[in-house]
Structures are given as structure tokens and as C-alpha cells.
Amino acid sequence: MRDCRNCHRIGHVPTDILYSPDATETKSGVCVDCHAKPFNTMYESKSEHRYIECVECHPVHDAIVACDVCHTMDPSHGTECGACHDSAHDTII
């Protein structure tokens, strides 16, 4: 069980997570304390995503960027990446 103080260092006030406009300055280590499972799944996979920082796809807390922001979509494959790729955290691309 996670310690409440991981996110609530002062009573019931959540810790602010500051994101840099330059994604290379906000390292994935900021995320791994609370999001170890997706981080480890991605890191241990053969996905090319494992070489980028979390904020490349999650520019703000709880946000998920659509795959087509970075990836060119072949219309013949449809628009649902998840139909063939299980998860961005463990997909071989």
C-alpha cells in the first residue's frame, strides 16, 4: 500500500508536480514514485517508447496524448491503435 505522504506531504494538500516546457528537463524519475507499474512495464519492454521521457506523452498530470500526435497513421489500418497494439507502455513500434 502506498504511503499517503507520497502525494500529500502537507496534510491533505497534494504535492504540485511542476512540468518544464522542455520535456527533457522533466525526467521520468519524477513519475516513477507513484507510477512504477507503467514505468517498469515500458522500461522492460522492447518498445521504442522506453527511450523517451514520460512527459512526451503525458505533458500534464493525468493527460494522455493521442498516438497520431507523434505517429503517422496509415488509413488502411484504421484509427484505433489499441486494436493491434496492447499499450503504448509495452508496444513494439
PDB file of N, CA and C in Angstrom:
ATOM      1  N   MET A   1       0.839  -1.179   0.000  1.00  0.00           N
ATOM      2  CA  MET A   1       0.000   0.000   0.000  1.00  0.00           C
ATOM      3  C   MET A   1       0.882   1.239   0.000  1.00  0.00           C
ATOM      4  N   ARG A   2       0.514   2.208  -0.838  1.00  0.00           N
ATOM      5  CA  ARG A   2       1.307   3.427  -0.916  1.00  0.00           C
ATOM      6  C   ARG A   2       1.127   4.287   0.323  1.00  0.00           C
ATOM      7  N   ASP A   3       2.163   4.967   0.688  1.00  0.00           N
ATOM      8  CA  ASP A   3       2.120   5.911   1.784  1.00  0.00           C
ATOM      9  C   ASP A   3       1.447   7.189   1.291  1.00  0.00           C
ATOM     10  N   CYS A   4       0.426   7.651   1.989  1.00  0.00           N
ATOM     11  CA  CYS A   4      -0.301   8.868   1.591  1.00  0.00           C
ATOM     12  C   CYS A   4       0.637  10.053   1.407  1.00  0.00           C
ATOM     13  N   ARG A   5       1.735  10.035   2.163  1.00  0.00           N
ATOM     14  CA  ARG A   5       2.656  11.176   2.118  1.00  0.00           C
ATOM     15  C   ARG A   5       3.432  11.267   0.812  1.00  0.00           C
ATOM     16  N   ASN A   6       3.337  10.230  -0.051  1.00  0.00           N
ATOM     17  CA  ASN A   6       3.993  10.337  -1.355  1.00  0.00           C
ATOM     18  C   ASN A   6       3.422  11.500  -2.155  1.00  0.00           C
ATOM     19  N   CYS A   7       2.116  11.721  -2.034  1.00  0.00           N
ATOM     20  CA  CYS A   7       1.472  12.809  -2.777  1.00  0.00           C
ATOM     21  C   CYS A   7       1.003  13.939  -1.877  1.00  0.00           C
ATOM     22  N   HIS A   8       0.747  13.633  -0.615  1.00  0.00           N
ATOM     23  CA  HIS A   8       0.211  14.620   0.315  1.00  0.00           C
ATOM     24  C   HIS A   8       1.236  14.882   1.413  1.00  0.00           C
ATOM     25  N   ARG A   9       2.254  15.626   1.065  1.00  0.00           N
ATOM     26  CA  ARG A   9       3.336  15.866   2.018  1.00  0.00           C
ATOM     27  C   ARG A   9       2.903  16.792   3.159  1.00  0.00           C
ATOM     28  N   ILE A  10       1.932  17.679   2.895  1.00  0.00           N
ATOM     29  CA  ILE A  10       1.454  18.605   3.920  1.00  0.00           C
ATOM     30  C   ILE A  10      -0.033  18.339   4.124  1.00  0.00           C
ATOM     31  N   GLY A  11      -0.387  17.567   5.128  1.00  0.00           N
ATOM     32  CA  GLY A  11      -1.793  17.286   5.413  1.00  0.00           C
ATOM     33  C   GLY A  11      -2.535  16.744   4.209  1.00  0.00           C
ATOM     34  N   HIS A  12      -3.620  17.393   3.826  1.00  0.00           N
ATOM     35  CA  HIS A  12      -4.434  16.952   2.701  1.00  0.00           C
ATOM     36  C   HIS A  12      -4.197  17.801   1.468  1.00  0.00           C
ATOM     37  N   VAL A  13      -3.043  18.428   1.381  1.00  0.00           N
ATOM     38  CA  VAL A  13      -2.708  19.245   0.215  1.00  0.00           C
ATOM     39  C   VAL A  13      -1.819  18.423  -0.711  1.00  0.00           C
ATOM     40  N   PRO A  14      -2.293  18.098  -1.938  1.00  0.00           N
ATOM     41  CA  PRO A  14      -1.454  17.323  -2.859  1.00  0.00           C
ATOM     42  C   PRO A  14      -0.200  18.093  -3.250  1.00  0.00           C
ATOM     43  N   THR A  15       0.868  17.367  -3.469  1.00  0.00           N
ATOM     44  CA  THR A  15       2.115  17.961  -3.922  1.00  0.00           C
ATOM     45  C   THR A  15       1.961  18.412  -5.366  1.00  0.00           C
ATOM     46  N   ASP A  16       2.348  19.645  -5.654  1.00  0.00           N
ATOM     47  CA  ASP A  16       2.328  20.127  -7.032  1.00  0.00           C
ATOM     48  C   ASP A  16       3.458  19.476  -7.803  1.00  0.00           C
ATOM     49  N   ILE A  17       3.139  18.998  -8.992  1.00  0.00           N
ATOM     50  CA  ILE A  17       4.150  18.441  -9.879  1.00  0.00           C
ATOM     51  C   ILE A  17       4.397  19.475 -10.955  1.00  0.00           C
ATOM     52  N   LEU A  18       5.603  19.974 -11.025  1.00  0.00           N
ATOM     53  CA  LEU A  18       5.924  21.016 -11.993  1.00  0.00           C
ATOM     54  C   LEU A  18       6.531  20.397 -13.241  1.00  0.00           C
ATOM     55  N   TYR A  19       5.967  20.753 -14.378  1.00  0.00           N
ATOM     56  CA  TYR A  19       6.466  20.272 -15.658  1.00  0.00           C
ATOM     57  C   TYR A  19       7.219  21.393 -16.340  1.00  0.00           C
ATOM     58  N   SER A  20       8.348  21.085 -16.882  1.00  0.00           N
ATOM     59  CA  SER A  20       9.116  22.047 -17.655  1.00  0.00           C
ATOM     60  C   SER A  20       8.565  22.079 -19.072  1.00  0.00           C
ATOM     61  N   PRO A  21       8.560  23.257 -19.727  1.00  0.00           N
ATOM     62  CA  PRO A  21       8.150  23.300 -21.132  1.00  0.00           C
ATOM     63  C   PRO A  21       9.077  22.458 -22.003  1.00  0.00           C
ATOM     64  N   ASP A  22      10.298  22.252 -21.555  1.00  0.00           N
ATOM     65  CA  ASP A  22      11.259  21.407 -22.261  1.00  0.00           C
ATOM     66  C   ASP A  22      11.191  20.021 -21.627  1.00  0.00           C
ATOM     67  N   ALA A  23      10.588  19.078 -22.352  1.00  0.00           N
ATOM     68  CA  ALA A  23      10.352  17.742 -21.791  1.00  0.00           C
ATOM     69  C   ALA A  23      11.623  17.061 -21.311  1.00  0.00           C
ATOM     70  N   THR A  24      12.756  17.410 -21.878  1.00  0.00           N
ATOM     71  CA  THR A  24      13.996  16.754 -21.453  1.00  0.00           C
ATOM     72  C   THR A  24      14.384  17.152 -20.039  1.00  0.00           C
ATOM     73  N   GLU A  25      13.807  18.240 -19.513  1.00  0.00           N
ATOM     74  CA  GLU A  25      14.130  18.669 -18.155  1.00  0.00           C
ATOM     75  C   GLU A  25      13.239  18.012 -17.105  1.00  0.00           C
ATOM     76  N   THR A  26      12.078  17.507 -17.504  1.00  0.00           N
ATOM     77  CA  THR A  26      11.196  16.810 -16.575  1.00  0.00           C
ATOM     78  C   THR A  26      11.433  15.323 -16.777  1.00  0.00           C
ATOM     79  N   LYS A  27      12.256  14.757 -15.955  1.00  0.00           N
ATOM     80  CA  LYS A  27      12.675  13.365 -16.124  1.00  0.00           C
ATOM     81  C   LYS A  27      11.623  12.400 -15.592  1.00  0.00           C
ATOM     82  N   SER A  28      11.621  11.199 -16.137  1.00  0.00           N
ATOM     83  CA  SER A  28      10.655  10.173 -15.750  1.00  0.00           C
ATOM     84  C   SER A  28      10.767   9.794 -14.282  1.00  0.00           C
ATOM     85  N   GLY A  29      11.899  10.055 -13.665  1.00  0.00           N
ATOM     86  CA  GLY A  29      12.063   9.765 -12.249  1.00  0.00           C
ATOM     87  C   GLY A  29      11.069  10.501 -11.374  1.00  0.00           C
ATOM     88  N   VAL A  30      10.563  11.635 -11.857  1.00  0.00           N
ATOM     89  CA  VAL A  30       9.538  12.381 -11.133  1.00  0.00           C
ATOM     90  C   VAL A  30       8.265  11.537 -11.059  1.00  0.00           C
ATOM     91  N   CYS A  31       8.003  10.757 -12.092  1.00  0.00           N
ATOM     92  CA  CYS A  31       6.757   9.993 -12.223  1.00  0.00           C
ATOM     93  C   CYS A  31       6.814   8.626 -11.551  1.00  0.00           C
ATOM     94  N   VAL A  32       7.992   8.023 -11.534  1.00  0.00           N
ATOM     95  CA  VAL A  32       8.115   6.613 -11.157  1.00  0.00           C
ATOM     96  C   VAL A  32       7.717   6.331  -9.709  1.00  0.00           C
ATOM     97  N   ASP A  33       7.847   7.284  -8.813  1.00  0.00           N
ATOM     98  CA  ASP A  33       7.471   7.034  -7.418  1.00  0.00           C
ATOM     99  C   ASP A  33       6.015   6.597  -7.291  1.00  0.00           C
ATOM    100  N   CYS A  34       5.132   7.233  -8.059  1.00  0.00           N
ATOM    101  CA  CYS A  34       3.701   6.904  -7.979  1.00  0.00           C
ATOM    102  C   CYS A  34       3.223   6.022  -9.125  1.00  0.00           C
ATOM    103  N   HIS A  35       3.974   5.986 -10.216  1.00  0.00           N
ATOM    104  CA  HIS A  35       3.540   5.265 -11.414  1.00  0.00           C
ATOM    105  C   HIS A  35       4.568   4.204 -11.807  1.00  0.00           C
ATOM    106  N   ALA A  36       5.005   3.425 -10.831  1.00  0.00           N
ATOM    107  CA  ALA A  36       6.063   2.439 -11.068  1.00  0.00           C
ATOM    108  C   ALA A  36       5.636   1.343 -12.039  1.00  0.00           C
ATOM    109  N   LYS A  37       4.390   0.879 -11.952  1.00  0.00           N
ATOM    110  CA  LYS A  37       3.973  -0.236 -12.804  1.00  0.00           C
ATOM    111  C   LYS A  37       4.044   0.125 -14.292  1.00  0.00           C
ATOM    112  N   PRO A  38       3.410   1.220 -14.765  1.00  0.00           N
ATOM    113  CA  PRO A  38       3.542   1.535 -16.194  1.00  0.00           C
ATOM    114  C   PRO A  38       4.976   1.880 -16.584  1.00  0.00           C
ATOM    115  N   PHE A  39       5.702   2.532 -15.687  1.00  0.00           N
ATOM    116  CA  PHE A  39       7.094   2.874 -15.975  1.00  0.00           C
ATOM    117  C   PHE A  39       7.917   1.603 -16.183  1.00  0.00           C
ATOM    118  N   ASN A  40       7.799   0.646 -15.260  1.00  0.00           N
ATOM    119  CA  ASN A  40       8.577  -0.590 -15.360  1.00  0.00           C
ATOM    120  C   ASN A  40       8.150  -1.440 -16.548  1.00  0.00           C
ATOM    121  N   THR A  41       6.847  -1.487 -16.831  1.00  0.00           N
ATOM    122  CA  THR A  41       6.361  -2.234 -17.994  1.00  0.00           C
ATOM    123  C   THR A  41       6.998  -1.686 -19.260  1.00  0.00           C
ATOM    124  N   MET A  42       7.000  -0.359 -19.388  1.00  0.00           N
ATOM    125  CA  MET A  42       7.572   0.261 -20.575  1.00  0.00           C
ATOM    126  C   MET A  42       9.084   0.056 -20.620  1.00  0.00           C
ATOM    127  N   TYR A  43       9.755   0.268 -19.515  1.00  0.00           N
ATOM    128  CA  TYR A  43      11.207   0.166 -19.487  1.00  0.00           C
ATOM    129  C   TYR A  43      11.681  -1.247 -19.817  1.00  0.00           C
ATOM    130  N   GLU A  44      10.948  -2.254 -19.361  1.00  0.00           N
ATOM    131  CA  GLU A  44      11.340  -3.648 -19.585  1.00  0.00           C
ATOM    132  C   GLU A  44      10.900  -4.178 -20.949  1.00  0.00           C
ATOM    133  N   SER A  45      10.082  -3.415 -21.667  1.00  0.00           N
ATOM    134  CA  SER A  45       9.590  -3.854 -22.974  1.00  0.00           C
ATOM    135  C   SER A  45      10.634  -3.571 -24.053  1.00  0.00           C
ATOM    136  N   LYS A  46      10.303  -3.955 -25.273  1.00  0.00           N
ATOM    137  CA  LYS A  46      11.163  -3.639 -26.407  1.00  0.00           C
ATOM    138  C   LYS A  46      10.646  -2.408 -27.148  1.00  0.00           C
ATOM    139  N   SER A  47       9.725  -1.699 -26.536  1.00  0.00           N
ATOM    140  CA  SER A  47       9.128  -0.519 -27.150  1.00  0.00           C
ATOM    141  C   SER A  47      10.155   0.596 -27.312  1.00  0.00           C
ATOM    142  N   GLU A  48      10.106   1.264 -28.440  1.00  0.00           N
ATOM    143  CA  GLU A  48      10.951   2.442 -28.629  1.00  0.00           C
ATOM    144  C   GLU A  48      10.543   3.551 -27.660  1.00  0.00           C
ATOM    145  N   HIS A  49       9.331   3.472 -27.137  1.00  0.00           N
ATOM    146  CA  HIS A  49       8.862   4.473 -26.179  1.00  0.00           C
ATOM    147  C   HIS A  49       9.703   4.481 -24.909  1.00  0.00           C
ATOM    148  N   ARG A  50      10.391   3.393 -24.619  1.00  0.00           N
ATOM    149  CA  ARG A  50      11.150   3.340 -23.367  1.00  0.00           C
ATOM    150  C   ARG A  50      12.314   4.322 -23.349  1.00  0.00           C
ATOM    151  N   TYR A  51      12.654   4.873 -24.491  1.00  0.00           N
ATOM    152  CA  TYR A  51      13.775   5.812 -24.562  1.00  0.00           C
ATOM    153  C   TYR A  51      13.349   7.270 -24.448  1.00  0.00           C
ATOM    154  N   ILE A  52      12.060   7.531 -24.273  1.00  0.00           N
ATOM    155  CA  ILE A  52      11.606   8.913 -24.142  1.00  0.00           C
ATOM    156  C   ILE A  52      11.121   9.160 -22.718  1.00  0.00           C
ATOM    157  N   GLU A  53      11.064  10.411 -22.345  1.00  0.00           N
ATOM    158  CA  GLU A  53      10.586  10.767 -21.009  1.00  0.00           C
ATOM    159  C   GLU A  53       9.059  10.672 -20.963  1.00  0.00           C
ATOM    160  N   CYS A  54       8.510  10.376 -19.808  1.00  0.00           N
ATOM    161  CA  CYS A  54       7.059  10.234 -19.647  1.00  0.00           C
ATOM    162  C   CYS A  54       6.300  11.452 -20.169  1.00  0.00           C
ATOM    163  N   VAL A  55       6.862  12.652 -19.951  1.00  0.00           N
ATOM    164  CA  VAL A  55       6.148  13.874 -20.330  1.00  0.00           C
ATOM    165  C   VAL A  55       6.020  14.073 -21.834  1.00  0.00           C
ATOM    166  N   GLU A  56       6.697  13.270 -22.630  1.00  0.00           N
ATOM    167  CA  GLU A  56       6.499  13.353 -24.078  1.00  0.00           C
ATOM    168  C   GLU A  56       5.061  12.972 -24.431  1.00  0.00           C
ATOM    169  N   CYS A  57       4.499  12.002 -23.729  1.00  0.00           N
ATOM    170  CA  CYS A  57       3.121  11.552 -23.982  1.00  0.00           C
ATOM    171  C   CYS A  57       2.146  12.034 -22.911  1.00  0.00           C
ATOM    172  N   HIS A  58       2.676  12.457 -21.781  1.00  0.00           N
ATOM    173  CA  HIS A  58       1.846  12.924 -20.668  1.00  0.00           C
ATOM    174  C   HIS A  58       2.326  14.327 -20.277  1.00  0.00           C
ATOM    175  N   PRO A  59       1.970  15.361 -21.076  1.00  0.00           N
ATOM    176  CA  PRO A  59       2.511  16.704 -20.847  1.00  0.00           C
ATOM    177  C   PRO A  59       2.028  17.370 -19.562  1.00  0.00           C
ATOM    178  N   VAL A  60       0.906  16.931 -19.033  1.00  0.00           N
ATOM    179  CA  VAL A  60       0.431  17.375 -17.724  1.00  0.00           C
ATOM    180  C   VAL A  60      -0.066  16.135 -16.989  1.00  0.00           C
ATOM    181  N   HIS A  61      -0.187  16.228 -15.677  1.00  0.00           N
ATOM    182  CA  HIS A  61      -0.596  15.078 -14.883  1.00  0.00           C
ATOM    183  C   HIS A  61      -1.951  14.564 -15.344  1.00  0.00           C
ATOM    184  N   ASP A  62      -2.067  13.257 -15.530  1.00  0.00           N
ATOM    185  CA  ASP A  62      -3.275  12.553 -15.967  1.00  0.00           C
ATOM    186  C   ASP A  62      -3.649  12.791 -17.423  1.00  0.00           C
ATOM    187  N   ALA A  63      -2.810  13.450 -18.199  1.00  0.00           N
ATOM    188  CA  ALA A  63      -3.099  13.673 -19.624  1.00  0.00           C
ATOM    189  C   ALA A  63      -2.437  12.596 -20.467  1.00  0.00           C
ATOM    190  N   ILE A  64      -3.111  12.199 -21.530  1.00  0.00           N
ATOM    191  CA  ILE A  64      -2.560  11.228 -22.471  1.00  0.00           C
ATOM    192  C   ILE A  64      -2.686  11.817 -23.866  1.00  0.00           C
ATOM    193  N   VAL A  65      -1.572  11.944 -24.550  1.00  0.00           N
ATOM    194  CA  VAL A  65      -1.557  12.471 -25.909  1.00  0.00           C
ATOM    195  C   VAL A  65      -1.972  11.355 -26.864  1.00  0.00           C
ATOM    196  N   ALA A  66      -2.792  11.690 -27.855  1.00  0.00           N
ATOM    197  CA  ALA A  66      -3.211  10.700 -28.855  1.00  0.00           C
ATOM    198  C   ALA A  66      -2.001  10.220 -29.647  1.00  0.00           C
ATOM    199  N   CYS A  67      -2.010   8.955 -30.029  1.00  0.00           N
ATOM    200  CA  CYS A  67      -0.888   8.351 -30.759  1.00  0.00           C
ATOM    201  C   CYS A  67      -0.548   9.120 -32.031  1.00  0.00           C
ATOM    202  N   ASP A  68      -1.584   9.632 -32.720  1.00  0.00           N
ATOM    203  CA  ASP A  68      -1.344  10.293 -34.005  1.00  0.00           C
ATOM    204  C   ASP A  68      -0.684  11.661 -33.882  1.00  0.00           C
ATOM    205  N   VAL A  69      -0.464  12.139 -32.659  1.00  0.00           N
ATOM    206  CA  VAL A  69       0.290  13.382 -32.481  1.00  0.00           C
ATOM    207  C   VAL A  69       1.740  13.161 -32.915  1.00  0.00           C
ATOM    208  N   CYS A  70       2.274  11.984 -32.635  1.00  0.00           N
ATOM    209  CA  CYS A  70       3.659  11.663 -32.989  1.00  0.00           C
ATOM    210  C   CYS A  70       3.776  10.672 -34.144  1.00  0.00           C
ATOM    211  N   HIS A  71       2.787   9.815 -34.292  1.00  0.00           N
ATOM    212  CA  HIS A  71       2.870   8.736 -35.273  1.00  0.00           C
ATOM    213  C   HIS A  71       1.980   9.008 -36.472  1.00  0.00           C
ATOM    214  N   THR A  72       2.522   8.788 -37.664  1.00  0.00           N
ATOM    215  CA  THR A  72       1.734   8.881 -38.881  1.00  0.00           C
ATOM    216  C   THR A  72       0.833   7.658 -38.947  1.00  0.00           C
ATOM    217  N   MET A  73      -0.425   7.888 -39.230  1.00  0.00           N
ATOM    218  CA  MET A  73      -1.383   6.794 -39.271  1.00  0.00           C
ATOM    219  C   MET A  73      -1.658   6.386 -40.715  1.00  0.00           C
ATOM    220  N   ASP A  74      -1.531   5.115 -40.997  1.00  0.00           N
ATOM    221  CA  ASP A  74      -1.893   4.569 -42.304  1.00  0.00           C
ATOM    222  C   ASP A  74      -3.402   4.351 -42.288  1.00  0.00           C
ATOM    223  N   PRO A  75      -4.155   5.072 -43.137  1.00  0.00           N
ATOM    224  CA  PRO A  75      -5.619   4.958 -43.106  1.00  0.00           C
ATOM    225  C   PRO A  75      -6.130   3.529 -43.281  1.00  0.00           C
ATOM    226  N   SER A  76      -5.369   2.681 -43.960  1.00  0.00           N
ATOM    227  CA  SER A  76      -5.817   1.303 -44.164  1.00  0.00           C
ATOM    228  C   SER A  76      -5.801   0.493 -42.869  1.00  0.00           C
ATOM    229  N   HIS A  77      -5.099   0.984 -41.860  1.00  0.00           N
ATOM    230  CA  HIS A  77      -5.027   0.280 -40.577  1.00  0.00           C
ATOM    231  C   HIS A  77      -6.123   0.701 -39.615  1.00  0.00           C
ATOM    232  N   GLY A  78      -6.907   1.694 -39.997  1.00  0.00           N
ATOM    233  CA  GLY A  78      -7.942   2.196 -39.098  1.00  0.00           C
ATOM    234  C   GLY A  78      -7.364   3.204 -38.127  1.00  0.00           C
ATOM    235  N   THR A  79      -8.189   3.679 -37.227  1.00  0.00           N
ATOM    236  CA  THR A  79      -7.752   4.736 -36.311  1.00  0.00           C
ATOM    237  C   THR A  79      -7.560   4.268 -34.877  1.00  0.00           C
ATOM    238  N   GLU A  80      -7.884   3.028 -34.589  1.00  0.00           N
ATOM    239  CA  GLU A  80      -7.759   2.532 -33.228  1.00  0.00           C
ATOM    240  C   GLU A  80      -6.450   1.776 -33.041  1.00  0.00           C
ATOM    241  N   CYS A  81      -5.435   2.444 -32.531  1.00  0.00           N
ATOM    242  CA  CYS A  81      -4.129   1.807 -32.325  1.00  0.00           C
ATOM    243  C   CYS A  81      -4.258   0.570 -31.437  1.00  0.00           C
ATOM    244  N   GLY A  82      -5.135   0.668 -30.436  1.00  0.00           N
ATOM    245  CA  GLY A  82      -5.305  -0.412 -29.476  1.00  0.00           C
ATOM    246  C   GLY A  82      -5.862  -1.696 -30.059  1.00  0.00           C
ATOM    247  N   ALA A  83      -6.379  -1.637 -31.292  1.00  0.00           N
ATOM    248  CA  ALA A  83      -6.886  -2.854 -31.918  1.00  0.00           C
ATOM    249  C   ALA A  83      -5.745  -3.841 -32.182  1.00  0.00           C
ATOM    250  N   CYS A  84      -4.546  -3.325 -32.448  1.00  0.00           N
ATOM    251  CA  CYS A  84      -3.385  -4.186 -32.714  1.00  0.00           C
ATOM    252  C   CYS A  84      -2.283  -4.045 -31.662  1.00  0.00           C
ATOM    253  N   HIS A  85      -2.208  -2.890 -31.046  1.00  0.00           N
ATOM    254  CA  HIS A  85      -1.167  -2.606 -30.056  1.00  0.00           C
ATOM    255  C   HIS A  85      -1.814  -2.548 -28.682  1.00  0.00           C
ATOM    256  N   ASP A  86      -1.374  -3.418 -27.769  1.00  0.00           N
ATOM    257  CA  ASP A  86      -1.990  -3.505 -26.446  1.00  0.00           C
ATOM    258  C   ASP A  86      -1.892  -2.212 -25.654  1.00  0.00           C
ATOM    259  N   SER A  87      -0.708  -1.656 -25.567  1.00  0.00           N
ATOM    260  CA  SER A  87      -0.490  -0.486 -24.731  1.00  0.00           C
ATOM    261  C   SER A  87       0.743   0.251 -25.219  1.00  0.00           C
ATOM    262  N   ALA A  88       0.724   1.558 -25.130  1.00  0.00           N
ATOM    263  CA  ALA A  88       1.914   2.333 -25.501  1.00  0.00           C
ATOM    264  C   ALA A  88       3.090   1.974 -24.604  1.00  0.00           C
ATOM    265  N   HIS A  89       2.807   1.453 -23.419  1.00  0.00           N
ATOM    266  CA  HIS A  89       3.872   1.105 -22.485  1.00  0.00           C
ATOM    267  C   HIS A  89       4.573  -0.199 -22.834  1.00  0.00           C
ATOM    268  N   ASP A  90       3.943  -1.052 -23.642  1.00  0.00           N
ATOM    269  CA  ASP A  90       4.598  -2.320 -23.968  1.00  0.00           C
ATOM    270  C   ASP A  90       4.496  -2.686 -25.449  1.00  0.00           C
ATOM    271  N   THR A  91       4.262  -1.722 -26.297  1.00  0.00           N
ATOM    272  CA  THR A  91       4.124  -1.958 -27.730  1.00  0.00           C
ATOM    273  C   THR A  91       5.471  -1.883 -28.425  1.00  0.00           C
ATOM    274  N   ILE A  92       5.744  -2.829 -29.289  1.00  0.00           N
ATOM    275  CA  ILE A  92       6.940  -2.756 -30.125  1.00  0.00           C
ATOM    276  C   ILE A  92       6.562  -1.926 -31.336  1.00  0.00           C
ATOM    277  N   ILE A  93       7.248  -0.807 -31.514  1.00  0.00           N
ATOM    278  CA  ILE A  93       6.930   0.067 -32.652  1.00  0.00           C
ATOM    279  C   ILE A  93       8.105   0.172 -33.579  1.00  0.00           C
TER     280      ILE A  93
END
